[in-house]
Coordinates of C-alpha atoms and ligand atoms in Angstrom, one line a residue:
Chain A
M1 CA -49.7 47.2 -59.4
K2 CA -51.6 46.8 -56.1
I3 CA -52.7 50.1 -54.7
D4 CA -52.8 49.5 -50.9
I5 CA -51.6 51.2 -47.8
N6 CA -48.1 49.7 -48.3
F7 CA -47.9 51.2 -51.8
L8 CA -48.7 54.6 -50.3
K9 CA -46.2 54.2 -47.5
H10 CA -43.5 53.5 -50.1
M11 CA -44.5 56.5 -52.2
A12 CA -44.4 58.7 -49.1
K13 CA -41.0 57.5 -48.2
L14 CA -39.6 58.1 -51.7
S15 CA -41.1 61.6 -51.6
R16 CA -39.8 62.2 -48.1
I17 CA -43.3 63.0 -46.8
K18 CA -44.4 61.8 -43.3
L19 CA -48.0 60.6 -43.3
S20 CA -49.9 59.5 -40.2
Q21 CA -51.9 56.3 -40.1
K22 CA -55.0 58.3 -40.4
E23 CA -53.7 60.2 -43.5
L24 CA -52.5 56.9 -45.1
E25 CA -56.0 55.4 -44.7
K26 CA -57.6 58.6 -46.1
F27 CA -55.3 58.9 -49.1
T28 CA -55.1 55.2 -50.2
P29 CA -58.6 55.1 -51.7
Q30 CA -58.1 58.6 -53.3
M31 CA -54.8 57.5 -54.9
K32 CA -56.5 54.3 -56.1
T33 CA -59.3 56.3 -57.8
I34 CA -56.8 58.7 -59.4
L35 CA -54.6 55.8 -60.8
E36 CA -57.7 53.8 -61.9
S37 CA -59.0 56.8 -63.9
V38 CA -55.6 57.2 -65.6
D39 CA -55.6 53.4 -66.3
V40 CA -58.6 53.9 -68.6
L41 CA -56.0 55.2 -71.1
Q42 CA -54.5 51.7 -71.3
E43 CA -57.7 50.4 -72.8
V44 CA -57.3 52.6 -75.9
D45 CA -56.1 50.6 -79.0
T46 CA -52.8 52.3 -80.0
A47 CA -51.6 49.6 -82.4
G48 CA -49.8 51.1 -85.3
I49 CA -49.9 54.6 -83.9
K50 CA -46.4 56.3 -83.6
P51 CA -45.6 58.3 -80.5
M52 CA -46.5 61.9 -81.0
K53 CA -43.2 63.4 -79.8
K54 CA -41.6 66.4 -81.4
R55 CA -38.4 65.7 -83.2
V56 CA -35.7 68.3 -83.8
S57 CA -32.4 68.2 -85.8
F58 CA -29.1 68.3 -84.1
S59 CA -28.4 71.7 -85.6
D60 CA -31.5 73.1 -83.8
L61 CA -29.8 72.6 -80.4
R62 CA -28.6 75.5 -78.3
E63 CA -25.1 76.8 -79.1
D64 CA -22.7 76.6 -76.2
I65 CA -22.7 80.3 -75.1
A66 CA -22.6 81.2 -71.4
T67 CA -24.5 84.1 -69.8
I68 CA -25.0 85.2 -66.2
S69 CA -28.6 85.0 -65.0
L70 CA -29.6 85.5 -61.4
T71 CA -27.6 87.5 -58.9
Q72 CA -26.5 85.8 -55.7
E73 CA -29.0 87.8 -53.8
E74 CA -31.8 86.6 -56.0
V75 CA -30.7 83.0 -55.7
L76 CA -30.7 83.2 -52.0
R77 CA -33.8 85.2 -51.6
N78 CA -36.2 82.2 -51.3
A79 CA -34.0 80.2 -49.0
N80 CA -35.2 80.0 -45.4
H81 CA -31.7 79.9 -44.0
T82 CA -28.3 80.8 -45.5
E83 CA -24.7 80.7 -44.3
M84 CA -21.7 82.2 -46.1
N85 CA -23.9 82.7 -49.2
L86 CA -24.8 79.0 -49.2
V87 CA -28.3 77.6 -48.9
K88 CA -28.6 76.1 -45.4
I89 CA -30.9 73.1 -44.9
Y90 CA -31.5 71.6 -41.5
G91 CA -32.0 67.8 -41.1
K92 CA -30.1 64.6 -41.4
I93 CA -29.8 63.4 -44.9
F94 CA -29.4 59.6 -45.2
Chain B
M1 CA -4.3 39.3 -56.2
E2 CA -4.6 36.1 -58.3
N3 CA -6.6 33.5 -56.5
N4 CA -7.0 29.8 -57.2
K5 CA -10.5 29.5 -55.8
Y6 CA -12.3 32.7 -56.7
D7 CA -12.8 35.0 -59.7
I8 CA -12.8 38.7 -59.2
I9 CA -15.6 40.4 -61.2
I10 CA -15.4 44.2 -61.6
G11 CA -17.5 46.7 -63.5
L12 CA -16.6 50.4 -63.5
E13 CA -18.8 53.4 -63.7
I14 CA -16.9 56.6 -64.6
H15 CA -18.5 60.0 -64.5
I16 CA -16.8 62.8 -66.4
Q17 CA -17.7 66.5 -66.5
T18 CA -17.4 67.6 -70.1
K19 CA -15.7 70.8 -71.1
T20 CA -18.4 73.2 -72.2
K21 CA -18.8 76.9 -71.5
S22 CA -22.4 76.7 -70.5
K23 CA -24.4 74.1 -68.5
M24 CA -26.3 71.1 -69.9
F25 CA -29.8 72.6 -70.0
C26 CA -29.3 76.3 -69.4
T27 CA -26.8 79.1 -70.3
C28 CA -25.2 79.5 -66.9
P29 CA -21.4 79.3 -67.0
T30 CA -19.9 75.9 -66.0
G31 CA -16.6 77.0 -64.3
Y32 CA -17.4 76.7 -60.6
F33 CA -14.1 75.9 -59.1
Q34 CA -13.2 78.5 -56.4
K35 CA -16.0 80.7 -57.6
E36 CA -18.3 82.7 -55.3
P37 CA -21.1 80.3 -54.4
N38 CA -24.6 80.6 -56.0
T39 CA -23.5 83.1 -58.7
H40 CA -23.8 80.7 -61.7
V41 CA -27.4 79.9 -61.2
C42 CA -30.7 80.5 -63.1
P43 CA -34.3 79.4 -62.7
V44 CA -33.5 76.2 -64.8
C45 CA -30.6 74.9 -62.7
L46 CA -32.3 76.0 -59.5
G47 CA -35.3 73.9 -60.4
L48 CA -37.8 76.8 -60.2
P49 CA -41.3 75.9 -61.3
G50 CA -42.0 76.5 -65.0
A51 CA -38.4 76.7 -66.1
L52 CA -37.6 74.7 -69.2
P53 CA -34.4 72.8 -70.1
V54 CA -32.7 73.5 -73.5
P55 CA -30.0 71.0 -74.4
N56 CA -26.5 72.2 -75.1
K57 CA -25.2 71.1 -78.6
R58 CA -21.5 71.1 -77.7
A59 CA -22.2 68.8 -74.6
I60 CA -23.9 66.3 -76.8
E61 CA -21.1 66.5 -79.4
L62 CA -18.5 65.7 -76.6
C63 CA -20.6 62.7 -75.5
I64 CA -20.7 61.4 -79.0
L65 CA -16.9 62.1 -79.4
M66 CA -16.2 59.9 -76.3
G67 CA -18.4 57.2 -77.9
L68 CA -16.6 57.4 -81.2
A69 CA -13.2 57.2 -79.5
T70 CA -14.3 54.0 -77.6
H71 CA -15.8 52.4 -80.7
C72 CA -19.4 52.7 -79.6
T73 CA -22.5 52.5 -81.7
I74 CA -24.0 56.0 -81.8
S75 CA -27.8 56.2 -81.5
N76 CA -29.6 58.1 -84.3
E77 CA -32.1 59.5 -81.8
I78 CA -31.5 61.0 -78.4
Y79 CA -34.1 60.6 -75.7
F80 CA -33.8 62.1 -72.2
D81 CA -35.5 60.7 -69.1
R82 CA -36.2 61.9 -65.6
K83 CA -34.6 60.0 -62.7
H84 CA -36.4 60.9 -59.5
Y85 CA -35.0 61.2 -56.0
F86 CA -35.3 63.7 -53.2
Y87 CA -32.1 65.2 -52.1
P88 CA -31.2 68.9 -51.5
D89 CA -28.4 68.8 -54.1
L90 CA -31.1 68.1 -56.8
P91 CA -33.5 71.0 -56.6
K92 CA -35.9 69.8 -59.3
G93 CA -36.6 66.5 -57.5
Y94 CA -35.2 64.6 -60.5
Q95 CA -32.1 64.5 -62.6
I96 CA -32.3 64.7 -66.4
S97 CA -30.5 61.6 -67.6
Q98 CA -30.9 58.8 -70.1
Y99 CA -32.5 55.4 -69.2
K100 CA -33.4 53.1 -72.0
N101 CA -31.6 54.7 -74.9
P102 CA -28.1 56.0 -74.1
I103 CA -26.4 58.1 -76.9
C104 CA -23.5 55.6 -77.1
S105 CA -23.6 51.8 -76.6
N106 CA -21.5 48.6 -77.0
G107 CA -18.0 50.1 -77.2
L108 CA -14.6 48.8 -76.3
V109 CA -11.3 50.0 -74.9
K110 CA -8.1 48.0 -75.7
L111 CA -5.7 47.6 -72.8
S112 CA -2.2 46.1 -72.8
N113 CA -3.4 42.5 -72.1
T114 CA -7.2 42.6 -72.5
T115 CA -10.2 44.5 -73.9
V116 CA -12.8 46.2 -71.7
E117 CA -16.3 46.2 -73.1
I118 CA -18.3 49.4 -72.7
E119 CA -22.0 48.8 -72.0
R120 CA -23.1 52.4 -72.5
I121 CA -22.2 56.1 -72.4
H122 CA -25.0 58.4 -71.6
Q123 CA -25.5 62.2 -71.0
E124 CA -26.8 63.6 -67.8
E125 CA -26.4 66.7 -65.6
D126 CA -24.3 67.1 -62.4
V127 CA -25.9 68.0 -59.1
A128 CA -25.2 70.9 -56.7
K129 CA -22.3 70.7 -54.2
S130 CA -23.4 69.9 -50.7
T131 CA -21.4 69.7 -47.5
H132 CA -22.7 68.4 -44.2
H133 CA -22.2 69.9 -40.7
T134 CA -23.3 69.9 -37.2
E135 CA -24.4 73.2 -35.7
A136 CA -22.4 74.4 -32.7
G137 CA -24.6 75.0 -29.6
T138 CA -27.8 73.4 -30.9
N139 CA -26.0 70.2 -32.2
K140 CA -28.4 70.2 -35.2
E141 CA -27.3 68.6 -38.4
Y142 CA -27.5 70.6 -41.5
S143 CA -26.2 70.9 -45.1
L144 CA -24.9 73.8 -47.1
I145 CA -25.6 73.9 -50.8
D146 CA -23.9 75.7 -53.6
Y147 CA -25.9 75.5 -56.9
N148 CA -23.0 76.5 -59.2
K149 CA -22.3 72.9 -60.0
S150 CA -26.0 72.0 -60.5
G151 CA -26.6 71.3 -64.2
V152 CA -22.9 71.0 -65.4
P153 CA -22.8 68.5 -68.3
L154 CA -21.8 65.0 -67.1
I155 CA -21.3 61.8 -69.0
E156 CA -21.5 58.4 -67.5
I157 CA -19.4 55.6 -69.0
V158 CA -20.4 52.1 -67.8
T159 CA -18.4 48.9 -68.5
K160 CA -19.7 45.4 -68.6
P161 CA -18.6 43.2 -65.6
C162 CA -15.6 42.2 -67.6
I163 CA -12.7 43.6 -65.6
R164 CA -10.8 40.9 -63.7
S165 CA -8.2 42.6 -61.5
S166 CA -7.5 45.9 -59.8
S167 CA -4.6 46.6 -62.1
Q168 CA -6.9 46.2 -65.2
A169 CA -9.3 48.6 -63.5
K170 CA -6.5 51.1 -63.0
E171 CA -5.3 50.8 -66.5
Y172 CA -8.8 51.2 -67.9
A173 CA -9.5 54.3 -65.8
T174 CA -6.1 55.8 -66.8
R175 CA -6.9 55.1 -70.5
I176 CA -10.4 56.8 -70.2
R177 CA -8.8 59.8 -68.6
Q178 CA -6.1 59.9 -71.3
I179 CA -8.8 59.8 -74.1
A180 CA -10.8 62.5 -72.4
R181 CA -7.7 64.7 -72.2
Y182 CA -6.4 64.0 -75.6
L183 CA -9.7 64.9 -77.3
N184 CA -10.2 67.9 -75.0
I185 CA -13.5 66.3 -73.8
S186 CA -12.5 67.1 -70.2
D187 CA -9.5 68.0 -68.1
A188 CA -10.7 64.9 -66.1
D189 CA -9.0 66.1 -62.9
M190 CA -10.1 63.6 -60.2
E191 CA -9.1 65.9 -57.3
K192 CA -11.4 68.6 -58.7
G193 CA -14.2 66.0 -59.1
Q194 CA -14.1 66.4 -62.9
M195 CA -13.8 62.6 -63.1
R196 CA -15.3 60.1 -60.6
C197 CA -14.8 56.3 -60.6
E198 CA -17.2 53.9 -58.9
P199 CA -16.2 50.3 -59.1
N200 CA -18.6 47.5 -58.4
I201 CA -17.0 44.2 -57.2
S202 CA -18.2 40.7 -56.6
I203 CA -16.2 37.5 -55.8
Q204 CA -17.5 34.3 -57.2
E205 CA -16.2 30.7 -57.1
K206 CA -14.3 29.7 -60.3
G207 CA -16.4 27.8 -62.8
K208 CA -19.7 28.5 -61.0
W209 CA -20.8 31.6 -62.9
K210 CA -20.8 33.1 -66.4
Q211 CA -21.1 36.6 -67.9
E212 CA -24.1 37.1 -70.1
G213 CA -23.9 40.7 -71.5
R214 CA -24.0 43.0 -68.6
E215 CA -25.2 40.3 -66.2
V216 CA -23.3 37.8 -64.1
V217 CA -25.4 34.6 -63.9
P218 CA -24.9 31.5 -61.7
I219 CA -24.3 28.0 -63.2
G220 CA -26.4 25.3 -61.7
N221 CA -27.4 25.7 -58.1
Y222 CA -24.6 28.1 -57.3
K223 CA -25.8 31.1 -55.2
L224 CA -24.0 34.3 -56.4
N225 CA -22.2 36.5 -53.8
A226 CA -23.7 40.0 -53.6
K227 CA -22.1 43.0 -55.4
I228 CA -20.3 45.8 -53.5
E229 CA -20.1 49.4 -54.8
I230 CA -17.2 51.7 -53.8
K231 CA -17.7 55.5 -53.8
N232 CA -15.5 58.5 -52.8
I233 CA -12.5 57.5 -55.0
G234 CA -10.3 60.6 -55.5
S235 CA -7.5 59.3 -57.6
I236 CA -6.5 56.6 -60.1
T237 CA -4.2 55.0 -57.5
A238 CA -7.2 54.8 -55.2
V239 CA -9.1 52.8 -57.8
E240 CA -6.5 50.1 -57.5
K241 CA -6.0 50.3 -53.8
S242 CA -9.7 50.3 -52.9
I243 CA -10.4 47.3 -55.1
N244 CA -7.4 45.4 -53.6
Y245 CA -8.7 46.2 -50.1
E246 CA -12.2 45.2 -50.9
V247 CA -11.3 41.9 -52.7
D248 CA -9.2 40.8 -49.7
R249 CA -12.0 41.8 -47.3
L250 CA -14.7 39.9 -49.4
I251 CA -12.6 36.7 -49.7
E252 CA -12.0 36.8 -45.9
E253 CA -15.7 37.1 -45.3
I254 CA -16.6 34.3 -47.7
E255 CA -13.9 32.0 -46.3
A256 CA -15.3 32.7 -42.8
G257 CA -18.7 31.5 -44.1
N258 CA -20.3 34.9 -43.8
N259 CA -23.1 36.0 -46.1
I260 CA -22.2 39.1 -48.1
K261 CA -24.9 41.8 -48.1
Q262 CA -25.3 44.1 -51.1
Q263 CA -24.0 47.5 -50.0
T264 CA -22.3 50.8 -50.9
R265 CA -18.9 51.4 -49.3
G266 CA -16.8 54.6 -49.2
W267 CA -13.1 54.6 -49.7
N268 CA -11.2 56.3 -46.8
A269 CA -7.9 57.3 -48.4
N270 CA -6.3 58.3 -45.1
K271 CA -6.9 54.9 -43.5
G272 CA -6.6 53.0 -46.7
I273 CA -9.8 51.1 -46.1
T274 CA -13.4 50.9 -47.4
E275 CA -16.2 51.8 -44.9
F276 CA -19.8 50.7 -44.9
Q277 CA -22.1 53.5 -46.2
R278 CA -25.5 52.0 -46.8
S279 CA -27.1 48.7 -47.5
K280 CA -28.9 48.2 -50.8
E281 CA -31.4 45.5 -49.9
T282 CA -33.9 46.8 -52.4
S283 CA -33.1 48.2 -55.8
D284 CA -33.3 52.0 -56.1
D285 CA -36.7 53.2 -57.0
Y286 CA -36.0 56.1 -59.4
R287 CA -39.4 56.1 -61.1
Y288 CA -37.8 56.9 -64.5
M289 CA -40.1 58.6 -67.0
A290 CA -39.6 60.2 -70.4
E291 CA -38.6 63.8 -70.1
P292 CA -41.6 65.6 -71.6
D293 CA -39.8 69.0 -71.8
I294 CA -37.1 68.0 -74.3
P295 CA -38.0 66.8 -77.9
V296 CA -36.4 63.8 -79.5
I297 CA -33.1 64.9 -81.1
K298 CA -32.2 63.4 -84.5
I299 CA -28.5 62.6 -85.2
S300 CA -27.7 62.1 -88.8
K301 CA -24.7 60.4 -90.3
E302 CA -23.5 63.9 -91.3
D303 CA -23.6 64.9 -87.7
T304 CA -21.4 62.0 -86.5
D305 CA -19.1 62.4 -89.5
R306 CA -18.6 66.0 -88.6
I307 CA -17.9 65.2 -84.9
S308 CA -15.5 62.4 -85.9
K309 CA -13.2 65.0 -87.5
E310 CA -12.2 65.9 -83.9
L311 CA -10.9 62.3 -83.4
I312 CA -7.1 62.8 -83.5
E313 CA -4.6 59.9 -83.2
L314 CA -5.2 58.4 -79.7
P315 CA -2.4 57.3 -77.4
D316 CA -2.8 53.6 -78.1
K317 CA -2.2 54.2 -81.8
K318 CA 0.7 56.5 -81.1
L319 CA 2.2 53.9 -78.8
D320 CA 2.0 51.3 -81.5
R321 CA 3.6 53.7 -84.1
Y322 CA 6.4 54.7 -81.7
I323 CA 7.3 51.0 -81.0
N324 CA 6.8 49.6 -84.5
T325 CA 7.7 52.4 -86.9
Y326 CA 10.1 54.5 -84.8
Q327 CA 11.6 51.4 -83.1
L328 CA 11.6 53.0 -79.7
S329 CA 11.6 51.0 -76.5
E330 CA 8.2 50.3 -75.0
Y331 CA 9.1 52.4 -72.0
D332 CA 10.1 55.5 -74.0
A333 CA 7.0 55.0 -76.3
N334 CA 4.8 54.9 -73.2
V335 CA 6.3 58.0 -71.7
L336 CA 6.1 60.0 -75.0
S337 CA 2.5 59.0 -75.8
A338 CA 1.0 59.4 -72.4
N339 CA 0.5 63.2 -72.6
K340 CA -0.8 64.9 -75.7
D341 CA 1.4 68.0 -75.6
V342 CA 4.5 65.8 -75.2
A343 CA 3.4 63.6 -78.1
V344 CA 2.7 66.6 -80.4
L345 CA 6.2 68.0 -79.6
F346 CA 7.9 64.7 -80.1
D347 CA 6.1 64.0 -83.5
K348 CA 7.1 67.5 -84.8
L349 CA 10.7 67.1 -83.7
V350 CA 11.0 63.6 -85.3
V351 CA 9.7 64.8 -88.6
D352 CA 12.1 67.9 -88.7
I353 CA 15.2 65.9 -87.7
E354 CA 14.3 63.1 -90.2
N355 CA 14.1 65.8 -92.9
E356 CA 17.8 66.4 -92.4
L357 CA 19.1 63.0 -91.4
K358 CA 16.9 60.8 -93.7
D359 CA 17.0 58.1 -91.0
L360 CA 13.8 57.6 -89.1
P361 CA 14.8 55.4 -86.2
T362 CA 17.9 57.5 -85.5
S363 CA 15.8 60.7 -85.6
A364 CA 13.2 59.2 -83.3
K365 CA 15.9 58.1 -80.9
L366 CA 17.5 61.5 -80.8
A367 CA 14.1 63.3 -80.3
S368 CA 13.2 60.8 -77.6
N369 CA 16.4 61.2 -75.7
C370 CA 16.2 65.0 -75.9
I371 CA 12.7 65.1 -74.5
T372 CA 12.8 62.3 -71.9
G373 CA 16.3 63.4 -70.7
T374 CA 17.1 67.1 -70.1
I375 CA 13.7 68.5 -70.9
F376 CA 11.7 66.2 -68.7
A377 CA 14.3 66.7 -65.9
W378 CA 13.9 70.4 -66.2
I379 CA 10.1 70.6 -66.3
N380 CA 9.8 68.2 -63.4
E381 CA 12.2 70.3 -61.4
K382 CA 10.3 73.5 -62.2
G383 CA 6.9 71.7 -61.8
I384 CA 5.6 73.1 -65.1
S385 CA 4.0 71.5 -68.1
I386 CA 5.7 71.0 -71.4
S387 CA 3.5 73.5 -73.1
S388 CA 4.6 76.3 -70.8
A389 CA 8.3 75.5 -71.4
N390 CA 8.4 77.7 -74.6
L391 CA 10.5 75.2 -76.6
D392 CA 11.6 76.2 -80.1
I393 CA 11.4 73.3 -82.5
A394 CA 14.0 74.7 -85.0
D395 CA 16.5 75.2 -82.1
L396 CA 16.0 71.7 -80.8
V397 CA 16.5 70.3 -84.3
A398 CA 19.8 72.1 -84.6
W399 CA 20.8 70.9 -81.2
N400 CA 20.0 67.2 -82.0
L401 CA 21.9 67.4 -85.3
A402 CA 25.0 68.8 -83.6
L403 CA 24.8 66.0 -81.1
N404 CA 24.4 63.4 -83.8
S405 CA 27.4 64.7 -85.8
K406 CA 29.5 64.4 -82.6
E407 CA 30.3 68.1 -83.1
I408 CA 29.5 68.5 -79.4
T409 CA 29.7 66.0 -76.6
K410 CA 26.6 64.7 -74.9
S411 CA 27.5 66.3 -71.5
K412 CA 28.4 69.7 -73.1
A413 CA 25.1 69.6 -75.2
E414 CA 23.0 68.9 -72.2
K415 CA 24.7 71.8 -70.4
L416 CA 23.8 74.2 -73.2
L417 CA 20.2 73.0 -73.3
R418 CA 19.9 73.4 -69.6
E419 CA 21.4 76.9 -69.8
S420 CA 19.0 78.0 -72.5
L421 CA 16.0 76.6 -70.4
D422 CA 17.2 78.1 -67.1
N423 CA 18.1 81.5 -68.4
K424 CA 15.6 81.7 -71.3
K425 CA 18.6 82.0 -73.7
D426 CA 18.4 81.4 -77.4
L427 CA 19.7 77.8 -77.9
S428 CA 21.0 78.4 -81.4
K429 CA 23.0 81.4 -80.2
L430 CA 24.5 79.2 -77.5
L431 CA 25.4 76.6 -80.1
D432 CA 27.0 79.2 -82.3
D433 CA 29.0 80.6 -79.4
F434 CA 30.1 77.0 -78.5
R435 CA 31.3 76.5 -82.2
K436 CA 33.3 79.7 -82.2
Q437 CA 34.9 78.9 -78.9
S438 CA 35.8 75.4 -79.9
S439 CA 37.4 76.4 -83.2
E440 CA 39.5 79.1 -81.3
S441 CA 40.6 76.6 -78.7
A442 CA 41.5 74.1 -81.5
T443 CA 43.8 76.8 -83.0
N444 CA 45.3 77.4 -79.6
L445 CA 45.8 73.7 -79.0
T446 CA 47.8 73.3 -82.2
D447 CA 50.1 76.2 -81.1
I448 CA 50.6 74.7 -77.7
V449 CA 51.4 71.3 -79.2
K450 CA 54.0 72.9 -81.6
D451 CA 55.5 74.6 -78.6
V452 CA 55.7 71.4 -76.5
I453 CA 57.4 69.6 -79.5
L454 CA 60.0 72.4 -79.7
K455 CA 60.8 72.3 -76.0
N456 CA 61.0 68.5 -75.6
E457 CA 63.4 67.4 -78.2
K458 CA 64.4 64.2 -76.2
A459 CA 60.9 62.9 -75.8
V460 CA 60.2 63.7 -79.5
N461 CA 63.3 61.7 -80.6
D462 CA 62.4 58.8 -78.3
F463 CA 58.9 58.6 -79.8
K464 CA 60.3 58.7 -83.3
N465 CA 62.7 55.9 -82.3
G466 CA 59.7 53.7 -81.3
N467 CA 59.3 54.6 -77.6
K468 CA 55.4 54.7 -77.5
A469 CA 55.5 55.8 -73.8
S470 CA 56.9 59.2 -74.8
M471 CA 53.6 60.0 -76.3
G472 CA 52.0 59.9 -72.8
F473 CA 54.7 62.3 -71.6
L474 CA 54.0 64.8 -74.4
I475 CA 50.3 64.7 -73.9
G476 CA 51.0 65.2 -70.2
Q477 CA 53.0 68.4 -71.0
V478 CA 50.1 69.8 -73.1
M479 CA 47.6 69.0 -70.3
Q480 CA 49.8 70.8 -67.8
I481 CA 49.9 73.9 -69.9
T482 CA 46.2 73.9 -70.6
Q483 CA 45.5 73.1 -67.0
G484 CA 43.6 69.9 -68.0
S485 CA 41.1 71.7 -70.3
A486 CA 42.4 70.1 -73.5
D487 CA 40.7 67.0 -74.8
P488 CA 43.4 64.1 -74.6
N489 CA 42.2 62.4 -77.8
E490 CA 42.3 65.6 -79.7
T491 CA 45.7 66.5 -78.3
K492 CA 47.0 63.1 -79.3
S493 CA 45.8 63.4 -82.9
I494 CA 47.3 66.9 -83.3
L495 CA 50.6 65.6 -81.8
I496 CA 50.7 62.7 -84.3
K497 CA 49.9 65.0 -87.2
E498 CA 52.7 67.5 -86.1
L499 CA 55.3 64.8 -85.6
E500 CA 54.9 63.3 -89.0
Ligands
ZN601 ZN1 -28.7 77.8 -65.0

């Protein structure tokens, strides 16, 4: 994967973040350094080593019982805007 | 829609909300229809930082049940993945879904003339409900979000591109809905969004392409035409209509020499057309990754065996039994097997009538006529379901036996059934009353006949001397006295008996 300014532009678009040309130029080498350091992991020989992921039995799953959690007031408390008890979000989507 | 030059290649994705009490990864209640907005919400389905998902056992059982009903292979390990995209209806920034290892794979659904291959059935979670508006005054665009639907269990059923016509697509969607309802996996009400169909369609020249698994590949230098996806389909009829519209549109475009661009189109049911929504020049970049917050879930053979106990006889098997063992017409068999409650009533009725008559085809025919005739007419008229009609099996058996023995005429029997349904009257009581009345009127009729014979000496003598026409005169006399209520055949047989 080539980490260049276009890669960063694509990531910004998927994350719906607007970055200026200056920011793109600043963040590209930073992103490159981060990903390269994670890449070091790829050099470790993992042949024959099974993934270390926890396994549970089907019977350990949660039973289907419903409970009420947050109140409507609590749900809406962090919303910047609301209308008729719905969360209101400004902006054109797609 | 057959075409000599082109093949129609359709794949169908069907999403179904499964019927659980709590959401997929949290304990919030699922029922959100007409509920006060944002009242079935917790930190998990609101995507608050640090909240952890806990999978719902029943939801996974229902996904496996759908897989078993469609002859899928059930995976022995369940993995969840994160599918990332930013949209206000998805507060976490990703949807928990399944990418490489779906729970169910490689299934099939038999239709009347073909078999549809199922690629996969996987488990995921629904998103919040959003509506889009423009603010009066400021003209700003905005969305309103209700998180009650966020996290409701959702299964996605994906076919291979093996469907070849709109009617096959319609039959397939109908069958999937029927299976979901029969097995109580979902009410699959498309108007309420409990079931959503998204066909993808491409038109290719005959002989220039082949299907390899889930892929359509070109033969030789042929350049494949792009695939179109249709969204916003709100009914089974719209599945067929939207595909028909799109196929015609695509063939016109191709014939005009235009290049088809890969795109998503929305079905506009009011106008009966598909409309451009967005182009898909690049494939979606969902950055799938393994969900680190949910462990791998092991499914043993005991688990699938236990779940398979919920597999009751499905409509296709019932249809086959009704036609081949019960010797019903295909039409009647279809009508009786389509809805589970109707089929259950029919099956019970046949068994109980057959217990008395010891004749299976006759019993099946009687039960079929009884249900598809008066009962269907009545429930359609009242707009109610068969289960809320409060039908008594023992009463219906007695009614059918009376009809079969010709103790009661068809029209009189139907009148009684109708009366019992309309006025919530006991059908066996109505039958008993009818029997009493008819035996009284039979005694009455014999008296009237005797009286007519005494008073019409000449006609009686004429008849005895071989004048057959006199019989008509005597019957006429009886009819006059009874004001037309006597049965002519019955009158005739009593007359003959009395004249001997
Ligand atoms: Zn929740």
